[in-house]
Structure formats: structure tokens, C-alpha cells
């Protein structure tokens, strides 16, 4: 039977998981899939003879003895780091965002929590910019994006797929935890996470924040689209300087 050159999605995902979602050598999250036993020698997509590498390490390792690739495969760099870093660049001309089932035009704060921005999306000099603070139950960041620079905790992830202009984080097989797609207008964001007790779910058909549902709205020139938590209060994130790190809500006037 003829084997197709296209690497099956399940094989790619297995290799991403094996390498903890970064290049096995350097940790870069933009990945290609290297046939350690070359395709020219034997047509195969066998996970035991393949490894996830970034484009530049792929080029280098492709020319070196195979044991170098098998070593990288056995000891992927991100295994010891538990996080990936990257930059969510975009070249597409984006004017608006489709977040869940709503459209946002010139509305920077998509979600705030006690006046702290959780999700922001805006256009600056023609370039889409994203900020996100998606917390763990402890309120430490699980996904942190600051002006498109991203840091993602890999520990409890089922899959993280990162390409130019595109990011998907899944905690479970069939559920998008967080997704940004800036490949074309409108830029889209999907999410499914908890902010304290409030479940935030932005998918194709609905946009819910706790009991509130905001489907098929257009937010244009709004300061904050969805504000959760009392407006008179302000949240302080936990930080390393605290003896017992925890999130604290302050009276905004104090
Ligand atoms: Zn690399």
C-alpha cells in the first residue's frame, strides 16, 4: 500500500506531546516533524523513528548522525521547563475580532475581572495585538500573552499547536481551552476557562460569562465589553514576593 507523504494529525500530536510542545532541541514552539529514518530510505510515519523539531534544528539535525536525533527525542528540552515561549505574529490585515459569537471593533477590553484586564484584543499600527491572562484556579497564569508574546504552562495540556498567526491550547481532546487565529479578517478567539467561580465560554455559537449570554452582539468603541466582579473593587494578582501567594480583591477607593 502506498503511504501518503502527509503526516497524519495523530502522529503530529503524539510527537508534540512527546516533546512537551516545543522543539526537542531548543524548545521553540513552532514545529516540524523530522523523519529520523529518512523518507527516501523507507516510507513511514512511525512515531518511534520521528521527532518534533523547529525549522532550524530540523535543518541542522537532518545532516547529522541519527543518534543525535534519537537523543533529542529521548530528552526533549521542554520536559524540564514545563512551559513554552513564543510570539504570536500576524501579517494579515485585521480590522475586527470575532470572539465567541460576538464581533468587536475598536473595543480593547473584552473581559475584565475586578477591573483587571483578562482578555484584550486591539489593532495598533495595523497589527493585531493580544493580551491574555488565563489563570489556573490558584490565579497563577496558565496562559499569559502580553502584546503577542506568549508564555504557556505545558503541564496540564493535552495539546498545544502553535504556528505563525495561530495558537490552540487543549486541556482535553475535544475541548478548546484557548485559541487565537489571526490568519485572516476577522481575527478569531475562542476560550473556555474559569475566572474564580465564573465560567467563561467563547465558542462559535455562544459567548457566556457565568449566567450571562451575549450572543450575536457587535461591540464598537466600547471601553469594556464584559466586566466581571464589582466595579468598585480591584484585584491584585498573586506574585513571588508574597509569603503565601494568593489573589486579593481590594476596595478600589482604599
Ligand atoms: Zn529548535
Tab-separated table of N, CA and C and ligand atoms in Angstrom, residues 23 25-26 54 57, ligand 1:
chain	number	residue	atom	x	y	z
A	23	UNK	N	10.328	22.382	20.337
A	23	UNK	CA	11.414	21.685	19.628
A	23	UNK	C	12.198	20.837	20.635
A	25	UNK	N	15.147	20.001	20.675
A	25	UNK	CA	16.498	20.521	20.934
A	25	UNK	C	16.464	21.871	21.655
A	26	UNK	N	15.710	22.853	21.105
A	26	UNK	CA	15.809	24.223	21.636
A	26	UNK	C	14.533	24.710	22.333
A	54	UNK	N	12.024	22.380	15.616
A	54	UNK	CA	11.737	23.658	14.964
A	54	UNK	C	12.410	23.641	13.582
A	57	UNK	N	16.416	23.730	13.746
A	57	UNK	CA	17.025	22.492	14.275
A	57	UNK	C	16.750	21.312	13.344
B	1	LIG	ZN1	14.918	24.031	17.671
